[in-house]
DNA sequence: GTCTATAGCAGGATAGAC
DNA sequence: GTCTATCCTGCTATAGAC
């Protein structure tokens, strides 16, 4: 049996380590030496495979972050497809659950949101992928699904702000764990994540206009 | 007339420039050379006044970030004192407005939240100030004010999560401006900020349990 | 494709004159 | 307190052997 624990391709190992380190410490705090050492290959490998450090960072988004974002979006789709009737409640639950409990492992989730927050706070070239290819289509699609259920008076901007609100909770509860743990005294285990999903759904459902609560299920 | 445009004390000028740069680019992306050059003083000044770069970063939180956080908290207090009867609506409005329109200038607000998000995403020693001296007392105080208005069934953890929800919106709408601007197409002028405050109040009020909406005013 | 070796430079920090 | 000059570490990137 050949060792399969670590990827056999140095290029892939570099991408894995780079993502981990960029997420945890930020672009400038990470050195190419650190990445290549942890990836078990030579310093020059980064330049050979990616040209330079900046390009490696971009490649992390293209080959790691982006596919994972797609996995989350697919999880939302799948959760909604399996239902006959769609309700706002179901949509919010599907979204919150996909992000907080969904297809990613805990480790992946942490990486994913850390990278995302870094780009939101201080956009680089990678922001184009995050915003243009993921966020915009995602919000657009979600808006189209839930707008028929909402009061006619809710205009497009209001809908967008509401989706931001929901998304901000999801984001916050994922990336500000240190604060959440400190102030609630709870660890991020499965039970707590389920609790968070429940809270987000309830809070958002009311926030979107409590009247629509009992529409289905 | 003596020139008062720039602070006469190099120590203060260093703190000002350091804050601006740390907020915009992050600790590791900023060099001591850049700070001292922009502060119009010598490279050695940072080591003389603060010992080293890390200590300067900490001092930025102690002498700049912390007082500003207090100004926001005072603004909340003041807004609530001026009312005879306190309602949940009034509390949420006071908080949202203090953070989004309050005593800070636009420039200060941007710095403030960028620094805060950096610490939330990746805590350093400064997190002790942010969490221990500001967030914890703030949430505790707010909780004490609004809990009497809430349904008895809402336990302490639920209350904490609700406050997180409100806070996450405020935080998100302040730090993820690039995304908000991109997806709504609106600039952060006074009108839009007022709109955001209105949205947060409405969304949160419902989120906390729509029934309590008309309690006062 | 992967390595060693090293160029070339920018970073934080300090010593010591003024 | 503020400056100049400098040390030295650690960085990215490349050249060239294998």
Coordinates of C-alpha atoms (C1' of nucleotides) in Angstrom, one line a residue:
Chain A
X1 CA 0.0 0.0 0.0
X2 CA 1.4 3.3 -1.1
X3 CA 1.3 6.2 1.3
X4 CA -1.8 8.2 0.4
X5 CA -2.0 10.4 3.5
X6 CA -0.3 13.3 1.9
X7 CA -1.0 14.2 -1.7
X8 CA 1.8 12.9 -4.0
X9 CA 1.9 16.1 -6.1
X10 CA 4.0 18.8 -4.5
X11 CA 1.9 21.4 -6.4
X12 CA -1.2 20.2 -4.6
X13 CA 0.5 20.0 -1.2
X14 CA 1.7 23.6 -1.6
X15 CA -1.8 24.7 -2.4
X16 CA -3.1 22.9 0.7
X17 CA -0.6 24.4 3.0
X18 CA -0.8 27.8 1.4
X19 CA -4.5 28.0 2.0
X20 CA -4.2 26.9 5.6
X21 CA -1.6 29.5 6.3
X22 CA -3.0 32.3 4.3
X23 CA -6.4 31.8 6.1
X24 CA -5.0 31.6 9.6
X25 CA -2.3 34.3 9.4
X26 CA -3.0 36.4 6.4
X27 CA -1.0 36.9 3.2
X28 CA 1.8 39.1 4.5
X29 CA 2.3 37.1 7.7
X30 CA 3.0 33.9 5.7
X31 CA 6.4 33.2 4.1
X32 CA 7.0 31.1 1.1
X33 CA 9.6 29.2 3.2
X34 CA 7.0 28.3 5.7
X35 CA 4.6 27.0 3.0
X36 CA 7.2 24.9 1.2
X37 CA 8.7 23.5 4.4
X38 CA 5.4 22.4 5.6
X39 CA 4.5 21.0 2.2
X40 CA 7.7 19.0 2.4
X41 CA 9.2 20.4 -0.7
X42 CA 11.8 22.9 -1.8
X43 CA 11.6 26.7 -1.6
X44 CA 11.9 27.1 -5.3
X45 CA 8.8 25.0 -6.0
X46 CA 6.5 27.9 -5.5
X47 CA 8.2 30.0 -8.1
X48 CA 8.4 27.0 -10.5
X49 CA 4.7 26.1 -10.2
X50 CA 3.1 29.5 -9.6
X51 CA 5.6 32.1 -10.7
X52 CA 5.4 34.1 -7.5
X53 CA 3.8 34.3 -4.1
X54 CA 0.9 36.6 -5.2
X55 CA 0.0 34.2 -7.9
X56 CA -0.1 31.3 -5.5
X57 CA -2.5 33.2 -3.3
X58 CA -4.8 33.8 -6.3
X59 CA -4.5 30.1 -7.3
X60 CA -5.7 29.1 -3.8
X61 CA -8.9 31.0 -4.4
X62 CA -9.3 29.5 -7.9
X63 CA -8.6 25.9 -7.0
X64 CA -9.6 25.6 -3.4
X65 CA -11.9 28.4 -2.2
X66 CA -14.1 28.6 -5.3
X67 CA -14.9 24.8 -5.5
X68 CA -15.8 24.8 -1.8
X69 CA -18.1 27.8 -2.3
X70 CA -19.8 25.8 -5.0
X71 CA -20.2 22.8 -2.7
X72 CA -22.1 25.0 -0.3
X73 CA -24.3 26.4 -3.0
X74 CA -25.0 22.9 -4.3
X75 CA -26.0 21.9 -0.7
X76 CA -28.5 24.7 -0.7
X77 CA -29.9 23.6 -4.0
X78 CA -30.2 20.0 -3.0
X79 CA -31.9 20.9 0.3
X80 CA -34.5 22.9 -1.6
X81 CA -35.0 20.4 -4.4
X82 CA -35.9 17.6 -2.0
X83 CA -38.9 19.6 -0.9
X84 CA -42.2 19.8 -2.8
X85 CA -43.2 23.2 -1.5
X86 CA -40.7 25.9 -0.8
X87 CA -41.2 28.2 2.1
X88 CA -39.2 31.1 3.3
X89 CA -38.5 29.2 6.4
X90 CA -37.1 26.3 4.3
X91 CA -34.9 28.6 2.3
X92 CA -33.4 30.3 5.3
X93 CA -32.8 27.0 7.0
X94 CA -31.2 25.5 3.9
X95 CA -28.9 28.4 3.6
X96 CA -27.9 28.7 7.3
X97 CA -27.5 24.9 7.5
X98 CA -25.4 24.7 4.4
X99 CA -23.0 27.3 5.7
X100 CA -22.9 26.2 9.4
X101 CA -23.4 22.4 9.2
X102 CA -23.2 21.7 5.5
X103 CA -20.9 19.7 3.3
X104 CA -17.7 21.2 4.7
X105 CA -15.7 19.8 7.6
X106 CA -15.2 22.1 10.5
X107 CA -11.6 22.7 9.4
X108 CA -12.7 23.6 5.9
X109 CA -15.4 25.9 7.2
X110 CA -12.9 27.8 9.3
X111 CA -10.5 28.3 6.4
X112 CA -13.2 29.2 4.0
X113 CA -14.6 32.0 6.1
X114 CA -11.3 33.4 7.2
X115 CA -10.2 33.7 3.6
X116 CA -13.5 35.3 2.7
X117 CA -13.4 37.8 5.6
X118 CA -9.9 38.8 4.6
X119 CA -11.1 39.6 1.1
X120 CA -14.1 41.5 2.3
X121 CA -12.1 43.6 4.7
X122 CA -9.3 44.2 2.2
X123 CA -10.1 43.2 -1.3
X124 CA -7.3 41.9 -3.6
X125 CA -7.5 40.5 -7.0
X126 CA -9.2 37.5 -5.6
X127 CA -12.2 39.5 -4.6
X128 CA -13.3 39.3 -8.2
X129 CA -13.9 35.6 -7.7
X130 CA -15.6 36.0 -4.4
X131 CA -17.9 38.8 -5.4
X132 CA -18.4 38.3 -9.1
X133 CA -18.6 34.6 -9.4
X134 CA -20.1 33.6 -6.0
X135 CA -21.8 36.3 -4.0
X136 CA -23.6 38.1 -6.8
X137 CA -25.1 35.0 -8.5
X138 CA -25.9 33.6 -5.1
X139 CA -27.8 36.6 -3.8
X140 CA -29.5 37.0 -7.2
X141 CA -30.7 33.4 -7.2
X142 CA -31.8 33.5 -3.5
X143 CA -33.7 36.8 -4.2
X144 CA -35.5 35.3 -7.1
X145 CA -36.6 32.3 -4.9
X146 CA -37.8 34.2 -1.9
X147 CA -39.2 37.4 -3.4
X148 CA -42.5 35.9 -4.4
X149 CA -43.2 35.1 -0.7
X150 CA -42.5 38.6 0.5
X151 CA -44.9 41.5 0.9
X152 CA -45.3 43.4 -2.4
X153 CA -44.1 46.6 -0.7
X154 CA -40.6 45.2 -0.2
X155 CA -38.5 46.6 -3.0
X156 CA -35.3 45.2 -4.4
X157 CA -33.0 47.1 -2.2
X158 CA -34.9 46.1 0.9
X159 CA -34.7 42.5 -0.1
X160 CA -30.9 42.9 -0.7
X161 CA -30.4 44.4 2.7
X162 CA -32.4 41.6 4.3
X163 CA -30.3 39.0 2.6
X164 CA -27.2 40.9 3.8
X165 CA -28.6 40.7 7.3
X166 CA -29.0 37.0 7.2
X167 CA -25.7 36.5 5.6
X168 CA -23.9 38.8 8.1
X169 CA -25.1 36.6 11.0
X170 CA -23.9 33.5 9.2
X171 CA -20.5 35.1 8.5
X172 CA -20.1 36.5 11.9
X173 CA -20.9 33.3 13.7
X174 CA -18.4 31.6 11.6
X175 CA -15.5 33.9 11.7
X176 CA -15.8 35.6 15.1
X177 CA -15.7 32.3 17.0
X178 CA -13.2 33.6 19.5
X179 CA -15.6 36.2 20.6
X180 CA -18.7 34.0 20.4
X181 CA -17.0 31.3 22.5
X182 CA -15.7 33.8 25.0
X183 CA -19.1 35.5 25.5
X184 CA -21.3 32.4 25.4
X185 CA -18.9 30.0 27.0
X186 CA -19.8 27.3 24.4
X187 CA -17.7 25.3 22.1
X188 CA -18.5 24.9 18.4
X189 CA -19.7 21.3 18.5
X190 CA -22.6 19.9 16.5
X191 CA -25.1 20.7 19.2
X192 CA -24.1 24.4 19.3
X193 CA -24.0 24.7 15.5
X194 CA -27.6 23.3 15.4
X195 CA -28.5 25.8 18.0
X196 CA -27.0 28.6 15.9
X197 CA -28.9 27.5 12.8
X198 CA -32.1 27.5 14.7
X199 CA -31.5 30.9 16.1
X200 CA -30.6 32.4 12.7
X201 CA -33.7 30.9 11.1
X202 CA -36.0 32.1 13.8
X203 CA -34.4 35.6 14.0
X204 CA -34.4 36.0 10.3
X205 CA -37.8 34.7 9.7
X206 CA -39.2 37.3 12.1
X207 CA -36.9 39.9 10.7
X208 CA -38.2 39.3 7.2
X209 CA -41.7 39.9 8.5
X210 CA -43.1 37.5 11.1
X211 CA -46.4 37.1 9.3
X212 CA -45.0 34.7 6.8
X213 CA -43.8 32.3 9.4
X214 CA -46.3 29.5 9.2
X215 CA -46.6 29.4 5.5
X216 CA -45.6 25.8 5.2
X217 CA -44.3 22.8 6.9
Chain B
X1 CA -0.3 81.5 13.8
X2 CA 1.6 78.4 14.5
X3 CA 1.0 75.4 12.4
X4 CA -1.5 73.2 14.2
X5 CA -2.5 71.1 11.3
X6 CA -0.2 68.2 12.3
X7 CA 0.2 67.3 15.9
X8 CA 3.5 68.7 17.2
X9 CA 4.4 65.6 19.1
X10 CA 6.0 62.9 17.0
X11 CA 4.8 60.3 19.4
X12 CA 1.2 61.3 18.6
X13 CA 1.8 61.6 14.9
X14 CA 3.3 58.1 14.9
X15 CA 0.2 56.7 16.7
X16 CA -2.1 58.4 14.1
X17 CA -0.3 57.1 11.1
X18 CA 0.2 53.7 12.6
X19 CA -3.5 53.3 13.3
X20 CA -4.4 54.3 9.8
X21 CA -2.0 51.9 8.2
X22 CA -2.6 49.0 10.5
X23 CA -6.3 49.4 9.9
X24 CA -6.0 49.6 6.1
X25 CA -3.3 47.1 5.5
X26 CA -2.9 44.9 8.5
X27 CA 0.0 44.5 10.9
X28 CA 2.4 42.6 8.8
X29 CA 1.8 44.6 5.6
X30 CA 2.9 47.8 7.3
X31 CA 6.5 48.7 7.9
X32 CA 8.0 50.8 10.6
X33 CA 9.7 52.8 7.9
X34 CA 6.4 53.6 6.2
X35 CA 4.9 54.8 9.5
X36 CA 7.8 57.0 10.5
X37 CA 8.2 58.5 7.0
X38 CA 4.5 59.4 6.9
X39 CA 4.6 60.8 10.4
X40 CA 7.5 63.0 9.3
X41 CA 10.0 61.6 11.8
X42 CA 12.9 59.3 12.1
X43 CA 12.9 55.5 11.8
X44 CA 14.3 55.2 15.3
X45 CA 11.4 57.1 16.8
X46 CA 9.2 54.0 17.0
X47 CA 11.8 52.1 19.0
X48 CA 12.5 55.0 21.2
X49 CA 8.8 55.7 22.1
X50 CA 7.3 52.2 22.0
X51 CA 10.2 49.8 22.2
X52 CA 9.2 47.8 19.2
X53 CA 6.6 47.5 16.4
X54 CA 4.3 45.1 18.3
X55 CA 4.1 47.4 21.3
X56 CA 3.2 50.3 19.0
X57 CA 0.3 48.2 17.7
X58 CA -0.9 47.6 21.2
X59 CA -0.6 51.2 22.1
X60 CA -2.8 52.1 19.1
X61 CA -5.5 50.1 20.7
X62 CA -5.0 51.6 24.1
X63 CA -4.8 55.2 23.1
X64 CA -6.9 55.4 19.9
X65 CA -9.2 52.4 19.5
X66 CA -10.4 52.2 23.1
X67 CA -11.3 55.8 23.6
X68 CA -13.3 55.8 20.4
X69 CA -15.1 52.7 21.5
X70 CA -16.0 54.5 24.7
X71 CA -17.3 57.5 22.7
X72 CA -19.7 55.1 20.9
X73 CA -20.9 53.6 24.1
X74 CA -21.4 57.1 25.6
X75 CA -23.5 58.0 22.5
X76 CA -25.7 55.0 23.3
X77 CA -26.1 56.1 26.9
X78 CA -26.9 59.6 26.0
X79 CA -29.5 58.7 23.4
X80 CA -31.2 56.5 26.0
X81 CA -31.0 59.0 28.9
X82 CA -32.8 61.6 26.9
X83 CA -35.9 59.5 26.8
X84 CA -38.4 59.1 29.5
X85 CA -39.5 55.6 28.6
X86 CA -37.1 53.1 27.2
X87 CA -38.4 50.6 24.5
X88 CA -36.6 47.9 22.7
X89 CA -37.1 49.9 19.6
X90 CA -35.3 52.8 21.2
X91 CA -32.4 50.7 22.4
X92 CA -31.8 49.1 19.0
X93 CA -32.0 52.4 17.3
X94 CA -29.7 54.0 19.7
X95 CA -27.1 51.2 19.2
X96 CA -27.4 51.1 15.4
X97 CA -27.3 54.8 15.1
X98 CA -24.3 55.2 17.5
X99 CA -22.3 52.8 15.4
X100 CA -23.4 53.8 11.9
X101 CA -24.1 57.6 12.3
X102 CA -22.8 58.3 15.8
X103 CA -20.0 60.5 17.1
X104 CA -17.3 59.2 14.8
X105 CA -16.4 60.7 11.5
X106 CA -16.7 58.4 8.5
X107 CA -12.9 58.1 8.4
X108 CA -12.8 57.1 12.1
X109 CA -15.6 54.6 11.7
X110 CA -13.8 52.9 8.9
X111 CA -10.6 52.6 10.9
X112 CA -12.4 51.5 14.0
X113 CA -14.2 48.6 12.4
X114 CA -11.3 47.5 10.3
X115 CA -9.1 47.2 13.4
X116 CA -11.9 45.4 15.2
X117 CA -12.5 42.9 12.5
X118 CA -8.8 42.1 12.3
X119 CA -8.8 41.3 16.0
X120 CA -11.9 39.2 15.8
X121 CA -10.6 37.2 12.8
X122 CA -7.2 36.7 14.3
X123 CA -6.8 37.8 17.9
X124 CA -3.6 39.2 19.2
X125 CA -2.8 40.7 22.6
X126 CA -5.1 43.6 21.8
X127 CA -8.1 41.3 21.7
X128 CA -8.0 41.5 25.5
X129 CA -9.0 45.2 25.3
X130 CA -11.6 44.6 22.6
X131 CA -13.3 41.7 24.3
X132 CA -12.7 42.2 27.9
X133 CA -13.0 45.9 28.3
X134 CA -15.5 46.8 25.6
X135 CA -17.5 43.9 24.2
X136 CA -18.3 42.1 27.3
X137 CA -19.4 45.1 29.5
X138 CA -21.3 46.4 26.5
X139 CA -23.3 43.2 25.9
X140 CA -23.9 42.8 29.6
X141 CA -25.2 46.3 30.0
X142 CA -27.4 46.0 26.9
X143 CA -28.7 42.7 28.0
X144 CA -29.7 44.1 31.4
X145 CA -31.6 46.9 29.7
X146 CA -33.6 45.0 27.2
X147 CA -34.2 41.7 29.0
X148 CA -37.1 43.0 31.0
X149 CA -38.9 43.7 27.7
X150 CA -38.5 40.3 26.3
X151 CA -40.6 37.2 26.7
X152 CA -39.8 35.3 29.8
X153 CA -39.0 32.2 27.8
X154 CA -36.0 33.8 26.3
X155 CA -33.0 32.5 28.3
X156 CA -29.7 34.2 28.7
X157 CA -28.0 32.4 25.8
X158 CA -30.8 33.2 23.5
X159 CA -30.5 36.9 24.4
X160 CA -26.8 36.8 23.8
X161 CA -27.3 35.2 20.4
X162 CA -29.8 37.9 19.5
X163 CA -27.4 40.6 20.5
X164 CA -24.8 39.0 18.4
X165 CA -27.2 39.0 15.5
X166 CA -27.8 42.7 15.8
X167 CA -24.2 43.4 16.2
X168 CA -23.2 41.2 13.3
X169 CA -25.3 43.3 11.0
X170 CA -23.8 46.5 12.3
X171 CA -20.3 45.1 12.0
X172 CA -20.9 43.7 8.5
X173 CA -22.5 46.8 7.1
X174 CA -19.5 48.8 8.4
X175 CA -16.6 46.6 7.3
X176 CA -17.8 44.9 4.1
X177 CA -18.6 48.1 2.3
X178 CA -16.9 47.0 -0.8
X179 CA -19.4 44.2 -1.1
X180 CA -22.3 46.2 0.0
X181 CA -21.5 49.0 -2.4
X182 CA -21.0 46.5 -5.2
X183 CA -24.2 44.6 -4.7
X184 CA -26.5 47.5 -3.9
X185 CA -24.8 50.1 -6.1
X186 CA -25.1 52.7 -3.3
X187 CA -22.5 54.9 -1.8
X188 CA -22.1 55.3 2.0
X189 CA -23.6 58.8 2.3
X190 CA -25.8 60.1 5.1
X191 CA -28.9 59.0 3.4
X192 CA -27.8 55.5 2.9
X193 CA -26.5 55.2 6.4
X194 CA -29.9 56.4 7.7
X195 CA -31.5 53.7 5.5
X196 CA -29.2 51.1 7.0
X197 CA -30.1 52.1 10.5
X198 CA -33.7 51.9 9.7
X199 CA -33.3 48.5 8.2
X200 CA -31.4 47.1 11.1
X201 CA -33.9 48.4 13.6
X202 CA -36.8 47.0 11.7
X203 CA -35.2 43.7 11.0
X204 CA -33.9 43.3 14.6
X205 CA -37.1 44.3 16.2
X206 CA -39.0 41.7 14.3
X207 CA -36.2 39.2 14.9
X208 CA -36.4 39.7 18.6
X209 CA -40.1 38.9 18.5
X210 CA -42.3 41.2 16.5
X211 CA -44.9 41.4 19.3
X212 CA -42.9 43.9 21.3
X213 CA -42.8 46.3 18.5
X214 CA -45.4 48.9 19.5
X215 CA -44.5 49.0 23.2
X216 CA -43.7 52.7 23.2
X217 CA -43.3 55.8 21.1
Chain C
dG1 C1' 10.4 18.7 -12.1
dT2 C1' 13.1 19.1 -8.2
dC3 C1' 17.1 20.4 -6.0
dT4 C1' 21.2 23.7 -4.0
dA5 C1' 23.1 27.9 -3.8
dT6 C1' 23.0 32.5 -3.8
dA7 C1' 21.8 37.1 -5.4
dG8 C1' 19.7 41.1 -4.0
dC9 C1' 17.1 43.6 -1.1
dA10 C1' 13.9 45.1 2.7
dG11 C1' 12.7 44.4 7.3
dG12 C1' 13.2 45.5 12.6
dA13 C1' 16.3 47.0 15.8
dT14 C1' 20.4 49.3 18.0
dA15 C1' 24.6 52.3 19.0
dG16 C1' 26.0 56.5 19.6
dA17 C1' 26.5 61.5 17.9
dC18 C1' 24.1 65.7 18.7
Chain D
dG1 C1' 14.3 63.4 22.2
dT2 C1' 15.8 63.1 17.6
dC3 C1' 19.0 62.1 14.3
dT4 C1' 22.5 59.1 11.2
dA5 C1' 24.6 55.1 10.3
dT6 C1' 24.6 50.4 10.4
dC7 C1' 23.9 45.5 11.8
dC8 C1' 21.8 41.4 10.8
dT9 C1' 18.2 38.6 10.0
dG10 C1' 14.9 36.8 6.8
dC11 C1' 12.5 37.6 2.6
dT12 C1' 11.4 36.7 -2.6
dA13 C1' 13.2 35.3 -6.6
dT14 C1' 16.5 33.2 -9.9
dA15 C1' 20.4 30.6 -12.0
dG16 C1' 22.0 26.5 -12.9
dA17 C1' 23.2 21.5 -11.5
dC18 C1' 21.0 17.1 -11.5

